[in-house]
Amino acid sequence: MMTKRRLHPIAMATGVGRELKHALLPLLVVVVAGSRGDFSWRDLVMPLLVFAYTIVAGVLSWVRFKYGWDGQTLEVEEGLFVRKKRTIPFERIQGISTAEGIWQRLAGVVKVQIETAGSGPGEAEVVLAAVSREEVRRLQREIERAKEQAEASHLQNERENQPLPPPLFTLSVKEVWLAAVTSGGAFGVVAAVWAFLSQLGDLIPYEALFRNVQATWNGHGRWYIGAAGLVALLAAYGVAIGQNMIRFASFAVRRQEDTIVITRGWLERQTVSVPIGRVQGVMIHESWLRRLFGYATVSLIHAGGALDGGPIGDVVLCPLVKKERVSSIVHACLPEYDLGVALRPLPKRAQLRYMLRPLYWLTAPLALAAYIERPWGAGLLFALPLALWIGARRYQAAGWSLSSGQLTLRSGWFRRTTTYMVKRRLQAVEVSATWWQQRKRLATISAAVMPLGTRVRVVDVDEEDAALIYRWLQGDGRNQA
């Protein structure tokens, strides 16, 4: 017998608050535009009606939202005007992730996102906004029990009473701070602020502000404008540091049988469960700043949505970890991956192409800027030999490796990325060559895994090596490096 349940009342409060927050700016614009400088109480009629409707709709939506499950399926009923009912078999559920906002933590509940095989990229099939932790554990146990064989059910009951395994990886307070400082994110904060300000075009006279900035620039105030821009960028960088410290606080990675469990967060505590069977590859990211301190970032490519709020198909396993620890941590979570392989470098004839490639798009803009801002602008031309040096470093960093069951590709220098992919997870390997590459007997090797569109590549590999990798995927394993 299936018992229908309602969400915790905090779901009603947070839902109404979220809708009112979204409606606040449009209502403010309506009041300001409608009053035209002569305010009257009639200008508040429409905002008050919208306010009342939002509260009533939020309460009714909470009342009409019900969920429940039996031993095989999860049922959800919702809808304010049109009643909708969904039934999801437990075997279709691929993963469950939980998050705790500040209001949910005060109420002792969590937000549950349930992902199925039919979920769209970055979307959850079902979202339960406020459910008790004990109820989430019961649901997880029911799903696990439904997926197991009948003869193994008694073993599952024993595992439920066992304590959590010790973490394979944690971040200390110092490492959380270092991860936040070296992760950047300032430009993301600037973009978010710019997107918000762009919605206030009716209230802020941007054209007049632009004319004032232009007059200041023409009046030789460019150094003041540059200093103000630098201060704004530093402030955005500080905000990004705070966001990342809150995000990575209490970070821990555990392996529970066939699932990797990642917990993190301070104000919003989040738990992400990644089934090992859905991991499609391992990526090691090394920015130039973190390489100075001997650190790297480890992420997993998985066939699913954006479980931890990052890009689709990408889950951060270790935000910041010493490079010498990476191999042991990954091996403990994913024993089939070998991170100790030696990479083969690119052929010597590819070095000049790597060095000249940045100059193709950099020379003309720098020359134009140097001419406009002469004579001091001539200093920009010193960026050209720097670009040659960076190209040489990118050539030295690139490489590949091939074993009986794994393909490894590395590229980049500012953000060097090494991707490890096992053969049975590869969706396609593509070999291409431009006319200029054909003259040098070079080619570009590209490998794709799930989710669709996840592709890594290395440019200017020896054409015979590229053909070897292609044959390896087709099943011819001879002459592997």
Short mmCIF file of C-alpha atoms in Angstrom, two decimals:
data_model
loop_
_atom_site.label_atom_id
_atom_site.label_comp_id
_atom_site.label_asym_id
_atom_site.label_seq_id
_atom_site.Cartn_x
_atom_site.Cartn_y
_atom_site.Cartn_z
CA MET A 1 0.00 0.00 0.00
CA MET A 2 1.44 3.37 -1.07
CA THR A 3 1.18 6.22 1.45
CA LYS A 4 1.13 9.71 -0.06
CA ARG A 5 3.21 12.36 1.68
CA ARG A 6 3.55 16.14 1.52
CA LEU A 7 6.76 18.13 1.53
CA HIS A 8 7.90 19.91 4.67
CA PRO A 9 6.17 23.34 5.06
CA ILE A 10 9.53 25.06 4.59
CA ALA A 11 9.19 24.10 0.89
CA MET A 12 6.10 26.32 0.69
CA ALA A 13 7.89 29.25 2.32
CA THR A 14 11.04 29.00 0.20
CA GLY A 15 8.99 28.54 -3.00
CA VAL A 16 6.90 31.64 -2.30
CA GLY A 17 10.01 33.61 -1.37
CA ARG A 18 11.77 32.59 -4.58
CA GLU A 19 8.81 33.63 -6.75
CA LEU A 20 8.49 36.97 -4.93
CA LYS A 21 12.21 37.61 -5.42
CA HIS A 22 11.88 37.00 -9.16
CA ALA A 23 8.84 39.28 -9.34
CA LEU A 24 10.35 42.09 -7.26
CA LEU A 25 12.31 43.79 -10.04
CA PRO A 26 9.47 43.77 -12.65
CA LEU A 27 7.04 45.08 -10.01
CA LEU A 28 9.47 47.85 -9.07
CA VAL A 29 9.75 48.87 -12.72
CA VAL A 30 5.92 48.86 -13.06
CA VAL A 31 5.49 51.09 -10.01
CA VAL A 32 8.20 53.58 -11.09
CA ALA A 33 7.02 53.70 -14.71
CA GLY A 34 3.34 53.90 -13.75
CA SER A 35 3.69 56.70 -11.25
CA ARG A 36 5.57 59.03 -13.69
CA GLY A 37 6.71 61.10 -10.76
CA ASP A 38 3.17 61.50 -9.32
CA PHE A 39 2.79 58.60 -6.89
CA SER A 40 -0.66 57.47 -5.72
CA TRP A 41 -1.97 54.46 -3.86
CA ARG A 42 -3.59 53.19 -7.06
CA ASP A 43 -0.09 52.44 -8.36
CA LEU A 44 0.19 49.73 -5.70
CA VAL A 45 -2.95 47.83 -6.75
CA MET A 46 -1.24 45.69 -9.39
CA PRO A 47 1.84 44.83 -7.24
CA LEU A 48 -0.44 43.90 -4.31
CA LEU A 49 -2.54 41.66 -6.55
CA VAL A 50 0.59 39.93 -7.87
CA PHE A 51 1.89 39.60 -4.31
CA ALA A 52 -1.36 38.02 -3.10
CA TYR A 53 -1.60 35.70 -6.12
CA THR A 54 1.98 34.50 -5.61
CA ILE A 55 1.31 33.63 -1.96
CA VAL A 56 -1.99 31.85 -2.68
CA ALA A 57 -0.52 29.95 -5.65
CA GLY A 58 2.50 28.90 -3.58
CA VAL A 59 0.30 27.57 -0.76
CA LEU A 60 -2.00 25.68 -3.14
CA SER A 61 0.96 24.23 -5.06
CA TRP A 62 2.38 22.90 -1.80
CA VAL A 63 -1.00 21.44 -0.78
CA ARG A 64 -1.47 19.70 -4.14
CA PHE A 65 2.08 18.32 -4.33
CA LYS A 66 2.18 14.75 -3.04
CA TYR A 67 4.65 11.93 -3.41
CA GLY A 68 5.05 8.36 -2.27
CA TRP A 69 6.57 5.03 -3.13
CA ASP A 70 6.08 1.33 -2.77
CA GLY A 71 8.67 -1.39 -3.21
CA GLN A 72 9.07 -0.81 -6.97
CA THR A 73 7.97 2.70 -8.04
CA LEU A 74 8.01 6.36 -7.03
CA GLU A 75 4.84 8.41 -7.66
CA VAL A 76 4.57 12.21 -7.76
CA GLU A 77 1.33 14.23 -8.09
CA GLU A 78 1.49 17.98 -8.70
CA GLY A 79 -0.16 20.83 -10.57
CA LEU A 80 -2.14 23.91 -9.60
CA PHE A 81 -4.71 24.02 -12.43
CA VAL A 82 -3.80 20.85 -14.36
CA ARG A 83 -3.23 17.76 -12.23
CA LYS A 84 -0.19 15.72 -13.30
CA LYS A 85 0.82 12.31 -12.03
CA ARG A 86 4.18 10.63 -12.73
CA THR A 87 5.21 7.08 -11.95
CA ILE A 88 8.93 6.26 -12.05
CA PRO A 89 10.15 2.66 -11.69
CA PHE A 90 13.07 2.33 -9.29
CA GLU A 91 15.23 0.60 -11.90
CA ARG A 92 15.12 3.79 -14.05
CA ILE A 93 16.59 5.93 -11.26
CA GLN A 94 20.29 6.52 -11.99
CA GLY A 95 21.29 8.74 -9.09
CA ILE A 96 20.09 10.80 -6.14
CA SER A 97 21.78 14.01 -5.00
CA THR A 98 20.88 16.15 -1.99
CA ALA A 99 21.48 19.79 -1.14
CA GLU A 100 20.90 21.81 2.02
CA GLY A 101 20.23 25.53 1.81
CA ILE A 102 20.35 27.66 4.91
CA TRP A 103 16.55 27.48 5.48
CA GLN A 104 16.48 23.74 4.87
CA ARG A 105 19.27 23.23 7.40
CA LEU A 106 17.33 25.23 9.99
CA ALA A 107 14.30 23.02 9.36
CA GLY A 108 16.36 19.81 9.38
CA VAL A 109 15.41 18.82 5.83
CA VAL A 110 17.19 18.45 2.47
CA LYS A 111 16.42 19.12 -1.18
CA VAL A 112 16.44 15.90 -3.23
CA GLN A 113 17.13 15.69 -6.97
CA ILE A 114 16.34 12.37 -8.64
CA GLU A 115 17.96 11.68 -12.00
CA THR A 116 16.78 9.00 -14.42
CA ALA A 117 18.04 7.67 -17.74
CA GLY A 118 15.47 9.82 -19.54
CA SER A 119 16.38 13.08 -17.79
CA GLY A 120 17.53 15.93 -19.99
CA PRO A 121 21.15 17.13 -19.67
CA GLY A 122 21.53 19.13 -16.47
CA GLU A 123 17.91 18.43 -15.41
CA ALA A 124 16.45 16.25 -12.68
CA GLU A 125 13.42 14.07 -13.35
CA VAL A 126 11.95 14.83 -9.91
CA VAL A 127 12.82 17.52 -7.36
CA LEU A 128 11.60 17.15 -3.77
CA ALA A 129 12.22 20.58 -2.28
CA ALA A 130 12.09 19.64 1.43
CA VAL A 131 12.31 16.07 2.72
CA SER A 132 13.66 14.78 6.03
CA ARG A 133 17.06 13.08 5.98
CA GLU A 134 15.62 9.86 7.39
CA GLU A 135 13.05 9.74 4.61
CA VAL A 136 15.76 10.21 1.99
CA ARG A 137 17.72 7.34 3.51
CA ARG A 138 14.61 5.14 3.41
CA LEU A 139 14.03 6.00 -0.24
CA GLN A 140 17.67 5.24 -1.10
CA ARG A 141 17.44 1.92 0.67
CA GLU A 142 14.25 1.05 -1.21
CA ILE A 143 15.87 1.86 -4.53
CA GLU A 144 18.99 -0.15 -3.72
CA ARG A 145 16.89 -3.07 -2.55
CA ALA A 146 14.79 -3.03 -5.73
CA LYS A 147 17.92 -3.15 -7.91
CA GLU A 148 19.52 -6.05 -6.10
CA GLN A 149 18.88 -9.73 -6.65
CA ALA A 150 16.44 -11.39 -4.27
CA GLU A 151 19.06 -13.72 -2.85
CA ALA A 152 21.29 -10.77 -1.82
CA SER A 153 18.60 -8.78 0.03
CA HIS A 154 19.70 -9.89 3.52
CA LEU A 155 23.24 -8.60 2.82
CA GLN A 156 21.82 -5.20 2.02
CA ASN A 157 20.07 -5.04 5.41
CA GLU A 158 23.38 -5.65 7.15
CA ARG A 159 25.14 -2.91 5.14
CA GLU A 160 22.52 -0.32 6.12
CA ASN A 161 23.53 -0.52 9.78
CA GLN A 162 27.25 -0.19 9.09
CA PRO A 163 28.95 3.18 9.64
CA LEU A 164 30.15 5.27 6.72
CA PRO A 165 33.56 4.22 5.39
CA PRO A 166 36.47 6.56 6.14
CA PRO A 167 36.99 9.30 3.55
CA LEU A 168 39.52 8.71 0.78
CA PHE A 169 40.13 12.44 0.41
CA THR A 170 39.39 15.56 2.46
CA LEU A 171 40.36 19.23 2.27
CA SER A 172 41.96 20.99 5.23
CA VAL A 173 41.07 24.61 5.99
CA LYS A 174 44.36 25.72 4.41
CA GLU A 175 43.66 23.72 1.27
CA VAL A 176 40.11 25.10 1.05
CA TRP A 177 41.54 28.62 1.17
CA LEU A 178 44.23 27.79 -1.40
CA ALA A 179 41.66 26.17 -3.69
CA ALA A 180 39.49 29.28 -3.49
CA VAL A 181 42.39 31.67 -4.11
CA THR A 182 43.73 29.78 -7.12
CA SER A 183 40.40 28.88 -8.73
CA GLY A 184 39.74 32.36 -10.18
CA GLY A 185 36.09 33.00 -10.97
CA ALA A 186 36.31 36.81 -10.86
CA PHE A 187 35.16 37.16 -14.46
CA GLY A 188 32.13 34.99 -13.67
CA VAL A 189 31.17 37.38 -10.87
CA VAL A 190 31.64 40.38 -13.19
CA ALA A 191 29.45 38.71 -15.82
CA ALA A 192 26.72 38.02 -13.25
CA VAL A 193 26.76 41.65 -12.03
CA TRP A 194 26.69 42.91 -15.61
CA ALA A 195 23.70 40.66 -16.43
CA PHE A 196 21.86 42.02 -13.37
CA LEU A 197 22.61 45.67 -14.22
CA SER A 198 21.49 45.13 -17.82
CA GLN A 199 17.97 44.45 -16.45
CA LEU A 200 17.86 47.95 -14.94
CA GLY A 201 18.14 49.86 -18.21
CA ASP A 202 14.88 51.72 -17.53
CA LEU A 203 16.11 52.99 -14.15
CA ILE A 204 19.81 53.72 -14.73
CA PRO A 205 20.83 56.30 -17.39
CA TYR A 206 23.52 54.19 -19.06
CA GLU A 207 23.86 56.51 -22.08
CA ALA A 208 24.68 59.51 -19.88
CA LEU A 209 27.13 57.43 -17.85
CA PHE A 210 28.83 56.25 -21.04
CA ARG A 211 29.17 59.85 -22.28
CA ASN A 212 30.74 60.85 -18.95
CA VAL A 213 33.19 57.95 -19.10
CA GLN A 214 34.09 58.84 -22.70
CA ALA A 215 34.67 62.48 -21.75
CA THR A 216 36.86 61.40 -18.83
CA TRP A 217 38.85 59.12 -21.12
CA ASN A 218 39.37 61.85 -23.71
CA GLY A 219 40.36 64.21 -20.93
CA HIS A 220 43.38 62.02 -20.09
CA GLY A 221 41.60 60.35 -17.20
CA ARG A 222 42.24 56.88 -18.55
CA TRP A 223 44.58 56.04 -15.67
CA TYR A 224 41.79 56.79 -13.17
CA ILE A 225 39.37 54.64 -15.15
CA GLY A 226 41.96 51.86 -15.30
CA ALA A 227 42.50 52.06 -11.55
CA ALA A 228 38.73 51.94 -10.92
CA GLY A 229 38.44 48.91 -13.20
CA LEU A 230 41.29 47.20 -11.32
CA VAL A 231 39.59 47.86 -7.97
CA ALA A 232 36.32 46.44 -9.32
CA LEU A 233 38.12 43.36 -10.60
CA LEU A 234 39.86 42.82 -7.24
CA ALA A 235 36.51 43.16 -5.46
CA ALA A 236 34.99 40.57 -7.81
CA TYR A 237 37.98 38.32 -7.14
CA GLY A 238 37.35 38.63 -3.40
CA VAL A 239 33.69 37.68 -3.87
CA ALA A 240 34.75 34.68 -5.98
CA ILE A 241 37.14 33.56 -3.22
CA GLY A 242 34.35 33.72 -0.65
CA GLN A 243 31.98 31.75 -2.89
CA ASN A 244 34.53 29.00 -3.50
CA MET A 245 35.45 28.73 0.19
CA ILE A 246 31.77 28.23 1.06
CA ARG A 247 31.42 25.72 -1.77
CA PHE A 248 34.45 23.56 -0.91
CA ALA A 249 34.14 23.63 2.89
CA SER A 250 33.86 20.19 4.55
CA PHE A 251 34.79 18.47 1.27
CA ALA A 252 35.09 14.68 1.52
CA VAL A 253 35.16 11.75 -0.93
CA ARG A 254 34.13 8.21 0.01
CA ARG A 255 33.57 5.01 -1.89
CA GLN A 256 30.54 3.00 -0.84
CA GLU A 257 30.67 -0.23 -2.80
CA ASP A 258 29.89 0.74 -6.42
CA THR A 259 29.23 4.43 -5.74
CA ILE A 260 31.49 7.43 -5.21
CA VAL A 261 29.93 9.75 -2.61
CA ILE A 262 31.10 13.38 -2.54
CA THR A 263 29.98 15.76 0.23
CA ARG A 264 30.79 19.45 0.38
CA GLY A 265 29.48 22.87 1.33
CA TRP A 266 29.04 25.11 4.35
CA LEU A 267 25.85 27.19 4.01
CA GLU A 268 24.51 24.71 1.47
CA ARG A 269 25.67 21.19 2.29
CA GLN A 270 25.50 18.99 -0.78
CA THR A 271 25.89 15.26 -1.30
CA VAL A 272 26.52 13.86 -4.78
CA SER A 273 26.41 10.13 -5.51
CA VAL A 274 28.15 9.04 -8.72
CA PRO A 275 27.71 5.38 -9.75
CA ILE A 276 31.08 3.99 -10.81
CA GLY A 277 29.44 2.32 -13.80
CA ARG A 278 28.57 5.75 -15.22
CA VAL A 279 32.09 7.21 -15.02
CA GLN A 280 33.38 7.67 -18.57
CA GLY A 281 36.83 9.13 -17.89
CA VAL A 282 39.18 10.95 -15.51
CA MET A 283 40.56 14.45 -16.13
CA ILE A 284 43.54 16.06 -14.36
CA HIS A 285 43.56 19.87 -14.62
CA GLU A 286 46.71 21.83 -13.80
CA SER A 287 46.58 25.61 -14.06
CA TRP A 288 49.91 27.43 -14.29
CA LEU A 289 49.39 28.92 -10.81
CA ARG A 290 48.61 25.61 -9.12
CA ARG A 291 51.56 23.91 -10.83
CA LEU A 292 53.84 26.34 -9.00
CA PHE A 293 52.68 24.82 -5.69
CA GLY A 294 52.52 21.23 -6.97
CA TYR A 295 48.71 20.97 -6.93
CA ALA A 296 46.12 19.77 -9.44
CA THR A 297 42.35 19.33 -9.79
CA VAL A 298 40.74 15.96 -10.51
CA SER A 299 37.31 15.66 -12.13
CA LEU A 300 35.22 12.78 -13.44
CA ILE A 301 33.45 12.58 -16.78
CA HIS A 302 30.12 10.88 -16.14
CA ALA A 303 27.09 10.08 -18.28
CA GLY A 304 24.64 12.33 -16.52
CA GLY A 305 23.62 15.89 -15.76
CA ALA A 306 25.31 18.64 -13.80
CA LEU A 307 25.17 16.88 -10.43
CA ASP A 308 27.33 19.34 -8.46
CA GLY A 309 26.35 22.57 -10.17
CA GLY A 310 29.26 22.52 -12.61
CA PRO A 311 29.30 21.78 -16.35
CA ILE A 312 27.13 18.96 -17.66
CA GLY A 313 28.90 15.61 -17.41
CA ASP A 314 31.63 16.91 -15.09
CA VAL A 315 31.96 16.18 -11.34
CA VAL A 316 34.85 17.51 -9.25
CA LEU A 317 36.48 14.64 -7.37
CA CYS A 318 39.35 16.63 -5.81
CA PRO A 319 39.22 20.46 -6.04
CA LEU A 320 42.85 20.71 -4.92
CA VAL A 321 45.24 17.84 -4.31
CA LYS A 322 48.99 17.28 -4.32
CA LYS A 323 50.02 15.71 -7.62
CA GLU A 324 51.76 12.81 -5.92
CA ARG A 325 48.45 11.81 -4.26
CA VAL A 326 46.32 11.84 -7.41
CA SER A 327 47.18 8.32 -8.59
CA SER A 328 46.40 6.64 -5.25
CA ILE A 329 43.08 8.48 -4.79
CA VAL A 330 41.87 7.69 -8.31
CA HIS A 331 43.00 4.07 -7.99
CA ALA A 332 41.02 3.70 -4.74
CA CYS A 333 37.89 5.00 -6.45
CA LEU A 334 38.43 3.60 -9.96
CA PRO A 335 40.93 0.71 -9.99
CA GLU A 336 40.73 0.18 -13.77
CA TYR A 337 42.39 3.55 -14.52
CA ASP A 338 46.19 3.72 -14.65
CA LEU A 339 47.51 7.24 -14.04
CA GLY A 340 51.15 6.17 -13.97
CA VAL A 341 51.57 5.84 -17.75
CA ALA A 342 54.42 7.68 -19.48
CA LEU A 343 53.28 10.06 -22.21
CA ARG A 344 54.87 10.10 -25.64
CA PRO A 345 55.86 13.60 -26.86
CA LEU A 346 54.87 15.13 -30.18
CA PRO A 347 57.32 14.99 -33.13
CA LYS A 348 59.94 17.73 -33.36
CA ARG A 349 58.53 19.05 -36.63
CA ALA A 350 55.34 20.08 -34.77
CA GLN A 351 57.15 22.57 -32.50
CA LEU A 352 57.28 25.46 -35.00
CA ARG A 353 53.55 25.09 -35.69
CA TYR A 354 52.78 25.36 -31.97
CA MET A 355 54.97 28.45 -31.66
CA LEU A 356 53.49 30.26 -34.67
CA ARG A 357 49.84 29.36 -33.99
CA PRO A 358 49.25 32.17 -31.36
CA LEU A 359 50.69 34.76 -33.76
CA TYR A 360 47.98 34.11 -36.36
CA TRP A 361 45.32 35.91 -34.30
CA LEU A 362 47.53 38.05 -32.03
CA THR A 363 49.79 39.99 -34.44
CA ALA A 364 47.17 42.19 -36.16
CA PRO A 365 45.34 43.38 -32.99
CA LEU A 366 48.62 44.15 -31.18
CA ALA A 367 50.01 46.05 -34.15
CA LEU A 368 46.81 48.11 -34.42
CA ALA A 369 46.79 48.87 -30.68
CA ALA A 370 50.49 49.83 -30.78
CA TYR A 371 49.82 52.25 -33.65
CA ILE A 372 46.79 53.88 -31.98
CA GLU A 373 48.46 54.30 -28.58
CA ARG A 374 51.91 55.26 -29.86
CA PRO A 375 54.54 55.76 -28.58
CA TRP A 376 53.77 53.86 -25.35
CA GLY A 377 51.68 51.33 -27.16
CA ALA A 378 54.80 49.92 -28.81
CA GLY A 379 55.41 48.05 -25.57
CA LEU A 380 52.52 45.76 -26.49
CA LEU A 381 54.69 44.24 -29.21
CA PHE A 382 56.73 42.53 -26.50
CA ALA A 383 53.76 40.18 -26.18
CA LEU A 384 54.72 38.57 -29.50
CA PRO A 385 57.91 36.85 -28.26
CA LEU A 386 55.96 35.90 -25.11
CA ALA A 387 53.39 34.22 -27.36
CA LEU A 388 56.19 32.30 -29.10
CA TRP A 389 57.45 31.10 -25.73
CA ILE A 390 53.95 30.03 -24.62
CA GLY A 391 53.53 28.12 -27.89
CA ALA A 392 56.77 26.28 -27.21
CA ARG A 393 55.58 25.39 -23.72
CA ARG A 394 52.28 24.07 -25.10
CA TYR A 395 54.25 21.88 -27.49
CA GLN A 396 56.33 20.48 -24.62
CA ALA A 397 53.22 19.79 -22.52
CA ALA A 398 51.21 17.96 -25.20
CA GLY A 399 51.45 14.19 -25.50
CA TRP A 400 49.60 10.89 -25.63
CA SER A 401 49.81 7.32 -24.38
CA LEU A 402 48.22 4.05 -25.39
CA SER A 403 47.94 0.78 -23.50
CA SER A 404 45.87 -2.34 -24.02
CA GLY A 405 42.75 -0.84 -22.47
CA GLN A 406 43.35 2.90 -21.99
CA LEU A 407 43.94 6.03 -24.09
CA THR A 408 45.55 9.10 -22.51
CA LEU A 409 45.66 12.57 -24.11
CA ARG A 410 47.24 15.77 -22.79
CA SER A 411 47.06 19.34 -24.13
CA GLY A 412 47.24 22.97 -22.99
CA TRP A 413 49.73 24.94 -20.91
CA PHE A 414 47.95 27.73 -18.97
CA ARG A 415 45.45 25.03 -18.03
CA ARG A 416 47.08 21.72 -18.82
CA THR A 417 44.52 18.92 -19.04
CA THR A 418 45.29 15.20 -19.06
CA THR A 419 42.38 12.91 -19.89
CA TYR A 420 42.34 9.18 -19.18
CA MET A 421 39.75 7.08 -21.06
CA VAL A 422 39.31 3.32 -20.98
CA LYS A 423 38.62 1.64 -24.30
CA ARG A 424 35.17 0.28 -23.48
CA ARG A 425 33.94 3.80 -22.62
CA LEU A 426 35.09 5.49 -25.83
CA GLN A 427 32.32 6.45 -28.23
CA ALA A 428 34.52 7.48 -31.16
CA VAL A 429 38.07 8.32 -32.18
CA GLU A 430 38.54 10.74 -35.08
CA VAL A 431 41.71 11.42 -37.06
CA SER A 432 41.80 14.59 -39.19
CA ALA A 433 44.48 16.56 -41.01
CA THR A 434 44.53 19.93 -42.75
CA TRP A 435 46.55 20.58 -45.91
CA TRP A 436 49.32 22.17 -43.82
CA GLN A 437 49.39 19.18 -41.46
CA GLN A 438 49.58 16.74 -44.36
CA ARG A 439 52.71 18.49 -45.64
CA LYS A 440 54.38 17.83 -42.25
CA ARG A 441 52.92 14.31 -41.92
CA LEU A 442 50.91 15.39 -38.86
CA ALA A 443 47.32 14.86 -37.77
CA THR A 444 44.83 15.78 -35.04
CA ILE A 445 43.54 12.98 -32.84
CA SER A 446 40.14 13.50 -31.19
CA ALA A 447 38.33 11.15 -28.78
CA ALA A 448 34.70 11.36 -27.66
CA VAL A 449 32.95 9.84 -24.65
CA MET A 450 29.51 10.20 -23.09
CA PRO A 451 27.76 12.53 -22.47
CA LEU A 452 27.29 13.59 -26.08
CA GLY A 453 29.68 16.38 -27.03
CA THR A 454 32.41 15.58 -24.49
CA ARG A 455 35.49 15.51 -26.71
CA VAL A 456 39.23 15.86 -26.08
CA ARG A 457 41.96 16.21 -28.68
CA VAL A 458 45.65 16.65 -29.30
CA VAL A 459 46.86 18.61 -32.33
CA ASP A 460 49.87 17.73 -34.52
CA VAL A 461 50.40 14.10 -33.57
CA ASP A 462 52.57 12.08 -35.94
CA GLU A 463 50.23 10.69 -38.59
CA GLU A 464 51.50 7.13 -38.01
CA ASP A 465 50.78 7.45 -34.29
CA ALA A 466 47.30 8.79 -35.04
CA ALA A 467 46.66 5.81 -37.33
CA LEU A 468 47.88 3.48 -34.56
CA ILE A 469 45.35 4.95 -32.10
CA TYR A 470 42.59 4.64 -34.68
CA ARG A 471 43.40 0.98 -35.34
CA TRP A 472 43.55 0.35 -31.57
CA LEU A 473 39.92 1.42 -31.20
CA GLN A 474 38.95 -0.80 -34.14
CA GLY A 475 40.41 -3.79 -32.30
CA ASP A 476 43.92 -4.10 -33.75
CA GLY A 477 46.13 -3.92 -30.66
CA ARG A 478 49.47 -4.57 -32.32
CA ASN A 479 52.43 -2.24 -31.83
CA GLN A 480 50.87 -0.34 -28.98
CA ALA A 481 53.06 2.11 -27.11
#
